Amino acid sequence: MANEWFTGWRHVFKLDPDKELTDEALDAICLSGTDAIMVGGSSGVTFENTVDLMSRIRRYEVPCALEVSSMDGAVPGFDGYFIPMVLNTDRAEWILGHQTMGLLEYGTFVPWDETAAEGYIILNGEATAAKLSGANAGLGTQEVIALTRMATRIMKLPVVYFEYSGRFGDMELVRQAAAQAGADSRVFYGGGIDSAERARQAAEAVDTVVVGNVIYTDLDKALSTVAAVKDASYVRRNG
Ligand code: 1GP
C-alpha cells in the first residue's frame, strides 16, 4: 500500500480532549506499546482542551495524530491529521461541507504530507457522531461492501473507518467488508473494544484497531488490548 505516516499502525488509543485522564493513566497509555495516539471526540472539543492534551502527550515518543472534527479544535503541532468524512449520510455538510469551510479558513496552514482523509462508515446509530451527522447506520453487509469499494477503490481514500463507537460491532460484517477494501487503503475499526478478546477479534479483521472509551472506564482492560492486537494473526488483503 501507499507508504503513509500511519501505514504501520496496528493498535491506536483514541483520547478525547473533553474527558479527564490522570497523569498516571496517560503515562500508562503512552508507554503501553501502542503504535499511536489519536486525539478526537464528537462533542466538547475546543482549542484549549486539545492543546492541553497534545502538550501532555508530547512528553512521550509515541506518534500523536489529531482527528479534526471541528474548526475550534484545529491545533498545529501534531504529527499527523485525519480529516473525517462521513460516507453514509445524505447530509453533504458532513461529507465535505465542514471540511471545505475548514480549508477556506486554514487551507494555507495544512501540512499536506501529514494529512489524510478518513472515510467514516458509522454503523452504530446510537453513537454521537451518527446522530450529529444523520448517518444511516442500518446498512447491511452488501451495502457496507459497496461503500467500502466506493471509498477505497473509486475515491481512493487512504483510510476507511468502520465506526461502532460505544458498541462492539458485527465482526463478520466488518471482516467481509474489510476484505474488499483496496490494498492502498488502510482499514480502521473502532467501537466497544473493552477486552483483549474483542481486540483480538477486531485485529483479525482489519488493519488498525482503535480503542477509546474503555481507557476511561477500565484502564487495565484498555492496556490489555495492545498485546492482544499485536499477537493477533492477520493477513492483509492484496487488492
Ligand atoms: C471512537 O472508534 C472509536 O471513535 C473507539 O470507540 O470509544 O467505543 O472504544 P470506543
PDB file of C-alpha atoms and ligand atoms in Angstrom:
ATOM      1  CA  MET A   1       0.000   0.000   0.000  1.00  0.00           C
ATOM      2  CA  ALA A   2       0.995   3.624  -0.281  1.00  0.00           C
ATOM      3  CA  ASN A   3       3.527   4.380   2.410  1.00  0.00           C
ATOM      4  CA  GLU A   4       1.723   6.854   4.601  1.00  0.00           C
ATOM      5  CA  TRP A   5       2.779   8.066   8.028  1.00  0.00           C
ATOM      6  CA  PHE A   6       0.145   5.781   9.630  1.00  0.00           C
ATOM      7  CA  THR A   7       0.755   2.712   7.461  1.00  0.00           C
ATOM      8  CA  GLY A   8       2.361   0.591  10.163  1.00  0.00           C
ATOM      9  CA  TRP A   9      -0.194   1.233  12.882  1.00  0.00           C
ATOM     10  CA  ARG A  10      -1.980  -1.869  14.181  1.00  0.00           C
ATOM     11  CA  HIS A  11      -3.146  -0.520  17.540  1.00  0.00           C
ATOM     12  CA  VAL A  12      -4.250   3.004  18.355  1.00  0.00           C
ATOM     13  CA  PHE A  13      -5.621   4.576  21.522  1.00  0.00           C
ATOM     14  CA  LYS A  14      -8.104   7.389  20.930  1.00  0.00           C
ATOM     15  CA  LEU A  15      -8.160  10.069  23.609  1.00  0.00           C
ATOM     16  CA  ASP A  16     -10.994  12.545  23.998  1.00  0.00           C
ATOM     17  CA  PRO A  17      -9.927  16.113  24.876  1.00  0.00           C
ATOM     18  CA  ASP A  18     -13.248  16.566  26.680  1.00  0.00           C
ATOM     19  CA  LYS A  19     -12.583  13.737  29.162  1.00  0.00           C
ATOM     20  CA  GLU A  20     -10.405  13.722  32.288  1.00  0.00           C
ATOM     21  CA  LEU A  21      -7.334  11.492  32.355  1.00  0.00           C
ATOM     22  CA  THR A  22      -4.821  11.472  35.204  1.00  0.00           C
ATOM     23  CA  ASP A  23      -1.098  11.822  34.528  1.00  0.00           C
ATOM     24  CA  GLU A  24      -0.607   8.234  35.723  1.00  0.00           C
ATOM     25  CA  ALA A  25      -3.199   6.904  33.296  1.00  0.00           C
ATOM     26  CA  LEU A  26      -1.761   8.944  30.433  1.00  0.00           C
ATOM     27  CA  ASP A  27       1.714   7.651  31.288  1.00  0.00           C
ATOM     28  CA  ALA A  28       0.479   4.061  31.108  1.00  0.00           C
ATOM     29  CA  ILE A  29      -1.288   4.680  27.795  1.00  0.00           C
ATOM     30  CA  CYS A  30       1.691   6.407  26.158  1.00  0.00           C
ATOM     31  CA  LEU A  31       4.169   3.749  27.318  1.00  0.00           C
ATOM     32  CA  SER A  32       1.849   0.812  26.583  1.00  0.00           C
ATOM     33  CA  GLY A  33       3.463  -0.117  23.277  1.00  0.00           C
ATOM     34  CA  THR A  34       0.539   1.197  21.259  1.00  0.00           C
ATOM     35  CA  ASP A  35       1.516   2.414  17.808  1.00  0.00           C
ATOM     36  CA  ALA A  36      -0.073   5.828  18.129  1.00  0.00           C
ATOM     37  CA  ILE A  37      -2.420   8.101  19.996  1.00  0.00           C
ATOM     38  CA  MET A  38      -5.283   9.702  18.164  1.00  0.00           C
ATOM     39  CA  VAL A  39      -6.930  12.756  19.679  1.00  0.00           C
ATOM     40  CA  GLY A  40     -10.556  13.282  18.820  1.00  0.00           C
ATOM     41  CA  GLY A  41     -14.094  13.450  20.061  1.00  0.00           C
ATOM     42  CA  SER A  42     -17.584  14.116  18.816  1.00  0.00           C
ATOM     43  CA  SER A  43     -18.519  16.843  21.288  1.00  0.00           C
ATOM     44  CA  GLY A  44     -16.963  19.341  23.662  1.00  0.00           C
ATOM     45  CA  VAL A  45     -13.693  19.607  21.703  1.00  0.00           C
ATOM     46  CA  THR A  46     -12.124  23.073  21.996  1.00  0.00           C
ATOM     47  CA  PHE A  47      -8.807  24.650  21.037  1.00  0.00           C
ATOM     48  CA  GLU A  48      -7.851  24.831  24.721  1.00  0.00           C
ATOM     49  CA  ASN A  49      -8.600  21.241  25.723  1.00  0.00           C
ATOM     50  CA  THR A  50      -6.963  19.943  22.506  1.00  0.00           C
ATOM     51  CA  VAL A  51      -3.745  21.956  23.048  1.00  0.00           C
ATOM     52  CA  ASP A  52      -3.689  20.841  26.649  1.00  0.00           C
ATOM     53  CA  LEU A  53      -3.979  17.157  25.803  1.00  0.00           C
ATOM     54  CA  MET A  54      -1.467  17.449  22.926  1.00  0.00           C
ATOM     55  CA  SER A  55       1.168  19.046  25.127  1.00  0.00           C
ATOM     56  CA  ARG A  56       0.742  16.297  27.743  1.00  0.00           C
ATOM     57  CA  ILE A  57       1.105  13.539  25.117  1.00  0.00           C
ATOM     58  CA  ARG A  58       4.053  15.349  23.523  1.00  0.00           C
ATOM     59  CA  ARG A  59       6.239  14.443  26.533  1.00  0.00           C
ATOM     60  CA  TYR A  60       6.301  10.904  25.144  1.00  0.00           C
ATOM     61  CA  GLU A  61       7.752   9.497  21.945  1.00  0.00           C
ATOM     62  CA  VAL A  62       4.546   7.849  20.749  1.00  0.00           C
ATOM     63  CA  PRO A  63       3.206   9.359  17.492  1.00  0.00           C
ATOM     64  CA  CYS A  64       0.221  11.582  18.041  1.00  0.00           C
ATOM     65  CA  ALA A  65      -2.401  12.482  15.441  1.00  0.00           C
ATOM     66  CA  LEU A  66      -5.418  14.746  15.557  1.00  0.00           C
ATOM     67  CA  GLU A  67      -8.761  13.852  14.108  1.00  0.00           C
ATOM     68  CA  VAL A  68     -10.065  17.252  13.089  1.00  0.00           C
ATOM     69  CA  SER A  69     -13.785  17.261  13.741  1.00  0.00           C
ATOM     70  CA  SER A  70     -14.365  20.965  14.280  1.00  0.00           C
ATOM     71  CA  MET A  71     -12.686  24.223  13.371  1.00  0.00           C
ATOM     72  CA  ASP A  72     -12.364  25.071  17.062  1.00  0.00           C
ATOM     73  CA  GLY A  73     -10.217  22.011  17.620  1.00  0.00           C
ATOM     74  CA  ALA A  74      -7.810  22.533  14.693  1.00  0.00           C
ATOM     75  CA  VAL A  75      -4.496  22.768  16.532  1.00  0.00           C
ATOM     76  CA  PRO A  76      -0.988  22.860  14.998  1.00  0.00           C
ATOM     77  CA  GLY A  77       1.817  20.687  16.333  1.00  0.00           C
ATOM     78  CA  PHE A  78       0.519  17.135  15.867  1.00  0.00           C
ATOM     79  CA  ASP A  79       2.493  14.504  13.924  1.00  0.00           C
ATOM     80  CA  GLY A  80      -0.453  13.940  11.612  1.00  0.00           C
ATOM     81  CA  TYR A  81      -4.008  14.995  10.860  1.00  0.00           C
ATOM     82  CA  PHE A  82      -7.038  12.951   9.911  1.00  0.00           C
ATOM     83  CA  ILE A  83      -9.970  14.616   8.198  1.00  0.00           C
ATOM     84  CA  PRO A  84     -13.112  12.542   8.775  1.00  0.00           C
ATOM     85  CA  MET A  85     -15.748  12.410   6.038  1.00  0.00           C
ATOM     86  CA  VAL A  86     -18.972  10.567   6.812  1.00  0.00           C
ATOM     87  CA  LEU A  87     -19.783   8.380   3.831  1.00  0.00           C
ATOM     88  CA  ASN A  88     -23.169   7.022   4.917  1.00  0.00           C
ATOM     89  CA  THR A  89     -25.077  10.244   5.352  1.00  0.00           C
ATOM     90  CA  ASP A  90     -27.249  12.254   2.991  1.00  0.00           C
ATOM     91  CA  ARG A  91     -26.115  15.478   4.610  1.00  0.00           C
ATOM     92  CA  ALA A  92     -23.411  16.882   2.364  1.00  0.00           C
ATOM     93  CA  GLU A  93     -22.051  19.148   5.077  1.00  0.00           C
ATOM     94  CA  TRP A  94     -20.715  16.049   6.887  1.00  0.00           C
ATOM     95  CA  ILE A  95     -19.182  14.584   3.727  1.00  0.00           C
ATOM     96  CA  LEU A  96     -17.277  17.644   2.527  1.00  0.00           C
ATOM     97  CA  GLY A  97     -19.068  20.818   3.655  1.00  0.00           C
ATOM     98  CA  HIS A  98     -17.483  21.446   7.058  1.00  0.00           C
ATOM     99  CA  GLN A  99     -14.162  20.193   5.735  1.00  0.00           C
ATOM    100  CA  THR A 100     -14.210  22.675   2.853  1.00  0.00           C
ATOM    101  CA  MET A 101     -15.143  25.512   5.195  1.00  0.00           C
ATOM    102  CA  GLY A 102     -12.116  24.498   7.270  1.00  0.00           C
ATOM    103  CA  LEU A 103      -9.866  24.763   4.210  1.00  0.00           C
ATOM    104  CA  LEU A 104     -11.357  28.130   3.379  1.00  0.00           C
ATOM    105  CA  GLU A 105     -10.175  29.328   6.770  1.00  0.00           C
ATOM    106  CA  TYR A 106      -6.966  27.341   7.332  1.00  0.00           C
ATOM    107  CA  GLY A 107      -6.026  25.959   3.896  1.00  0.00           C
ATOM    108  CA  THR A 108      -2.652  27.690   3.779  1.00  0.00           C
ATOM    109  CA  PHE A 109      -1.544  26.090   7.072  1.00  0.00           C
ATOM    110  CA  VAL A 110      -2.317  22.464   6.310  1.00  0.00           C
ATOM    111  CA  PRO A 111       0.708  20.096   6.367  1.00  0.00           C
ATOM    112  CA  TRP A 112      -0.441  18.154   3.294  1.00  0.00           C
ATOM    113  CA  ASP A 113       2.042  15.279   3.575  1.00  0.00           C
ATOM    114  CA  GLU A 114       0.833  14.522   7.091  1.00  0.00           C
ATOM    115  CA  THR A 115      -2.872  14.963   6.386  1.00  0.00           C
ATOM    116  CA  ALA A 116      -5.192  12.142   5.347  1.00  0.00           C
ATOM    117  CA  ALA A 117      -8.903  11.765   4.697  1.00  0.00           C
ATOM    118  CA  GLU A 118     -10.786   9.116   6.641  1.00  0.00           C
ATOM    119  CA  GLY A 119     -13.933   7.735   5.059  1.00  0.00           C
ATOM    120  CA  TYR A 120     -16.187   7.005   8.018  1.00  0.00           C
ATOM    121  CA  ILE A 121     -18.878   4.381   7.770  1.00  0.00           C
ATOM    122  CA  ILE A 122     -20.828   4.833  11.009  1.00  0.00           C
ATOM    123  CA  LEU A 123     -22.663   1.669  11.943  1.00  0.00           C
ATOM    124  CA  ASN A 124     -23.978   2.384  15.448  1.00  0.00           C
ATOM    125  CA  GLY A 125     -26.996   4.669  15.230  1.00  0.00           C
ATOM    126  CA  GLU A 126     -26.709   5.486  18.942  1.00  0.00           C
ATOM    127  CA  ALA A 127     -23.220   6.970  18.572  1.00  0.00           C
ATOM    128  CA  THR A 128     -22.998  10.747  18.966  1.00  0.00           C
ATOM    129  CA  ALA A 129     -21.294  11.017  15.570  1.00  0.00           C
ATOM    130  CA  ALA A 130     -24.171   9.132  13.942  1.00  0.00           C
ATOM    131  CA  LYS A 131     -26.773  11.427  15.457  1.00  0.00           C
ATOM    132  CA  LEU A 132     -24.814  14.567  14.630  1.00  0.00           C
ATOM    133  CA  SER A 133     -24.226  13.616  11.023  1.00  0.00           C
ATOM    134  CA  GLY A 134     -27.531  11.876  10.352  1.00  0.00           C
ATOM    135  CA  ALA A 135     -25.713   8.676   9.397  1.00  0.00           C
ATOM    136  CA  ASN A 136     -27.728   5.795   8.035  1.00  0.00           C
ATOM    137  CA  ALA A 137     -26.314   3.227  10.440  1.00  0.00           C
ATOM    138  CA  GLY A 138     -28.657   0.409   9.473  1.00  0.00           C
ATOM    139  CA  LEU A 139     -26.679  -0.802   6.475  1.00  0.00           C
ATOM    140  CA  GLY A 140     -26.367  -4.488   5.634  1.00  0.00           C
ATOM    141  CA  THR A 141     -23.199  -6.312   4.684  1.00  0.00           C
ATOM    142  CA  GLN A 142     -23.602  -5.830   0.931  1.00  0.00           C
ATOM    143  CA  GLU A 143     -24.221  -2.108   1.323  1.00  0.00           C
ATOM    144  CA  VAL A 144     -21.156  -1.712   3.527  1.00  0.00           C
ATOM    145  CA  ILE A 145     -19.091  -3.643   0.991  1.00  0.00           C
ATOM    146  CA  ALA A 146     -20.320  -1.337  -1.785  1.00  0.00           C
ATOM    147  CA  LEU A 147     -19.468   1.725   0.284  1.00  0.00           C
ATOM    148  CA  THR A 148     -16.049   0.279   1.113  1.00  0.00           C
ATOM    149  CA  ARG A 149     -15.365  -0.259  -2.574  1.00  0.00           C
ATOM    150  CA  MET A 150     -16.534   3.276  -3.313  1.00  0.00           C
ATOM    151  CA  ALA A 151     -14.294   4.703  -0.589  1.00  0.00           C
ATOM    152  CA  THR A 152     -11.152   2.757  -1.319  1.00  0.00           C
ATOM    153  CA  ARG A 153     -11.236   1.788  -4.968  1.00  0.00           C
ATOM    154  CA  ILE A 154     -13.044   4.718  -6.562  1.00  0.00           C
ATOM    155  CA  MET A 155     -12.444   7.641  -4.197  1.00  0.00           C
ATOM    156  CA  LYS A 156      -9.097   6.096  -3.197  1.00  0.00           C
ATOM    157  CA  LEU A 157      -9.319   7.407   0.333  1.00  0.00           C
ATOM    158  CA  PRO A 158      -6.252   6.448   2.367  1.00  0.00           C
ATOM    159  CA  VAL A 159      -8.418   5.271   5.288  1.00  0.00           C
ATOM    160  CA  VAL A 160     -11.833   3.674   5.571  1.00  0.00           C
ATOM    161  CA  TYR A 161     -13.078   3.587   9.160  1.00  0.00           C
ATOM    162  CA  PHE A 162     -15.787   1.205  10.381  1.00  0.00           C
ATOM    163  CA  GLU A 163     -17.133   3.125  13.348  1.00  0.00           C
ATOM    164  CA  TYR A 164     -19.296   1.499  16.025  1.00  0.00           C
ATOM    165  CA  SER A 165     -18.261   3.929  18.778  1.00  0.00           C
ATOM    166  CA  GLY A 166     -19.786   2.813  22.069  1.00  0.00           C
ATOM    167  CA  ARG A 167     -20.802  -0.663  20.911  1.00  0.00           C
ATOM    168  CA  PHE A 168     -18.890  -3.717  19.731  1.00  0.00           C
ATOM    169  CA  GLY A 169     -19.649  -4.265  16.081  1.00  0.00           C
ATOM    170  CA  ASP A 170     -20.660  -7.105  13.833  1.00  0.00           C
ATOM    171  CA  MET A 171     -17.251  -8.655  13.231  1.00  0.00           C
ATOM    172  CA  GLU A 172     -18.462 -10.848  10.409  1.00  0.00           C
ATOM    173  CA  LEU A 173     -19.757  -7.798   8.520  1.00  0.00           C
ATOM    174  CA  VAL A 174     -16.554  -5.898   9.278  1.00  0.00           C
ATOM    175  CA  ARG A 175     -14.365  -8.791   8.159  1.00  0.00           C
ATOM    176  CA  GLN A 176     -16.243  -9.229   4.897  1.00  0.00           C
ATOM    177  CA  ALA A 177     -16.267  -5.517   4.084  1.00  0.00           C
ATOM    178  CA  ALA A 178     -12.618  -5.012   5.074  1.00  0.00           C
ATOM    179  CA  ALA A 179     -11.607  -7.856   2.780  1.00  0.00           C
ATOM    180  CA  GLN A 180     -12.999  -5.893  -0.184  1.00  0.00           C
ATOM    181  CA  ALA A 181     -11.087  -2.700   0.538  1.00  0.00           C
ATOM    182  CA  GLY A 182      -8.445  -1.686  -1.983  1.00  0.00           C
ATOM    183  CA  ALA A 183      -4.893  -2.569  -0.994  1.00  0.00           C
ATOM    184  CA  ASP A 184      -3.805   1.074  -0.983  1.00  0.00           C
ATOM    185  CA  SER A 185      -6.243   1.986   1.773  1.00  0.00           C
ATOM    186  CA  ARG A 186      -5.890   1.286   5.443  1.00  0.00           C
ATOM    187  CA  VAL A 187      -8.952  -0.188   7.189  1.00  0.00           C
ATOM    188  CA  PHE A 188      -9.660   1.097  10.706  1.00  0.00           C
ATOM    189  CA  TYR A 189     -12.146  -0.355  13.155  1.00  0.00           C
ATOM    190  CA  GLY A 190     -13.346   1.293  16.367  1.00  0.00           C
ATOM    191  CA  GLY A 191     -16.153   0.641  18.805  1.00  0.00           C
ATOM    192  CA  GLY A 192     -16.779  -1.172  22.045  1.00  0.00           C
ATOM    193  CA  ILE A 193     -13.402  -2.845  22.416  1.00  0.00           C
ATOM    194  CA  ASP A 194     -13.282  -3.404  26.148  1.00  0.00           C
ATOM    195  CA  SER A 195     -11.266  -6.610  26.444  1.00  0.00           C
ATOM    196  CA  ALA A 196      -8.296  -8.427  24.972  1.00  0.00           C
ATOM    197  CA  GLU A 197     -10.654 -10.911  23.331  1.00  0.00           C
ATOM    198  CA  ARG A 198     -12.616  -8.247  21.462  1.00  0.00           C
ATOM    199  CA  ALA A 199      -9.381  -6.538  20.480  1.00  0.00           C
ATOM    200  CA  ARG A 200      -8.122  -9.808  19.020  1.00  0.00           C
ATOM    201  CA  GLN A 201     -11.317 -10.329  17.031  1.00  0.00           C
ATOM    202  CA  ALA A 202     -11.105  -6.846  15.527  1.00  0.00           C
ATOM    203  CA  ALA A 203      -7.380  -7.241  14.855  1.00  0.00           C
ATOM    204  CA  GLU A 204      -8.093 -10.389  12.841  1.00  0.00           C
ATOM    205  CA  ALA A 205     -10.494  -8.417  10.621  1.00  0.00           C
ATOM    206  CA  VAL A 206      -8.862  -5.051   9.940  1.00  0.00           C
ATOM    207  CA  ASP A 207      -5.518  -3.273   9.625  1.00  0.00           C
ATOM    208  CA  THR A 208      -5.836  -0.849  12.515  1.00  0.00           C
ATOM    209  CA  VAL A 209      -7.769  -1.259  15.755  1.00  0.00           C
ATOM    210  CA  VAL A 210      -8.868   1.865  17.638  1.00  0.00           C
ATOM    211  CA  VAL A 211      -9.577   1.647  21.373  1.00  0.00           C
ATOM    212  CA  GLY A 212     -11.348   4.557  23.038  1.00  0.00           C
ATOM    213  CA  ASN A 213     -13.834   4.620  25.847  1.00  0.00           C
ATOM    214  CA  VAL A 214     -12.509   1.707  27.926  1.00  0.00           C
ATOM    215  CA  ILE A 215      -9.468   3.879  28.710  1.00  0.00           C
ATOM    216  CA  TYR A 216     -11.772   5.936  30.914  1.00  0.00           C
ATOM    217  CA  THR A 217     -13.704   3.058  32.479  1.00  0.00           C
ATOM    218  CA  ASP A 218     -11.159   0.260  32.950  1.00  0.00           C
ATOM    219  CA  LEU A 219      -7.539   1.204  32.282  1.00  0.00           C
ATOM    220  CA  ASP A 220      -6.146  -2.298  32.817  1.00  0.00           C
ATOM    221  CA  LYS A 221      -8.528  -3.757  30.259  1.00  0.00           C
ATOM    222  CA  ALA A 222      -7.576  -0.960  27.876  1.00  0.00           C
ATOM    223  CA  LEU A 223      -3.882  -1.757  28.281  1.00  0.00           C
ATOM    224  CA  SER A 224      -4.533  -5.461  27.701  1.00  0.00           C
ATOM    225  CA  THR A 225      -5.735  -4.706  24.172  1.00  0.00           C
ATOM    226  CA  VAL A 226      -2.251  -3.706  22.990  1.00  0.00           C
ATOM    227  CA  ALA A 227      -0.689  -7.158  23.244  1.00  0.00           C
ATOM    228  CA  ALA A 228      -3.909  -8.770  22.014  1.00  0.00           C
ATOM    229  CA  VAL A 229      -3.748  -6.773  18.791  1.00  0.00           C
ATOM    230  CA  LYS A 230      -0.025  -7.306  18.311  1.00  0.00           C
ATOM    231  CA  ASP A 231      -0.385 -11.056  18.801  1.00  0.00           C
ATOM    232  CA  ALA A 232      -3.435 -11.495  16.584  1.00  0.00           C
ATOM    233  CA  SER A 233      -2.986 -13.293  13.320  1.00  0.00           C
ATOM    234  CA  TYR A 234      -3.975 -11.170  10.367  1.00  0.00           C
ATOM    235  CA  VAL A 235      -3.239 -11.489   6.709  1.00  0.00           C
ATOM    236  CA  ARG A 236      -3.544  -8.219   4.840  1.00  0.00           C
ATOM    237  CA  ARG A 237      -5.528  -8.379   1.636  1.00  0.00           C
ATOM    238  CA  ASN A 238      -3.517  -7.763  -1.514  1.00  0.00           C
ATOM    239  CA  GLY A 239      -6.076  -5.970  -3.588  1.00  0.00           C
TER     240      GLY A 239
HETATM  241  C1  1GP B   1     -14.425   6.084  18.708  1.00  0.00           C
HETATM  242  O1  1GP B   1     -13.853   4.296  17.256  1.00  0.00           O
HETATM  243  C2  1GP B   1     -13.540   4.916  18.466  1.00  0.00           C
HETATM  244  O2  1GP B   1     -14.354   6.991  17.653  1.00  0.00           O
HETATM  245  C3  1GP B   1     -13.466   3.965  19.613  1.00  0.00           C
HETATM  246  O3  1GP B   1     -14.736   3.563  20.069  1.00  0.00           O
HETATM  247  O4  1GP B   1     -14.866   4.539  22.340  1.00  0.00           O
HETATM  248  O5  1GP B   1     -16.302   2.569  21.698  1.00  0.00           O
HETATM  249  O6  1GP B   1     -13.810   2.309  22.005  1.00  0.00           O
HETATM  250  P1  1GP B   1     -14.949   3.226  21.608  1.00  0.00           P
END
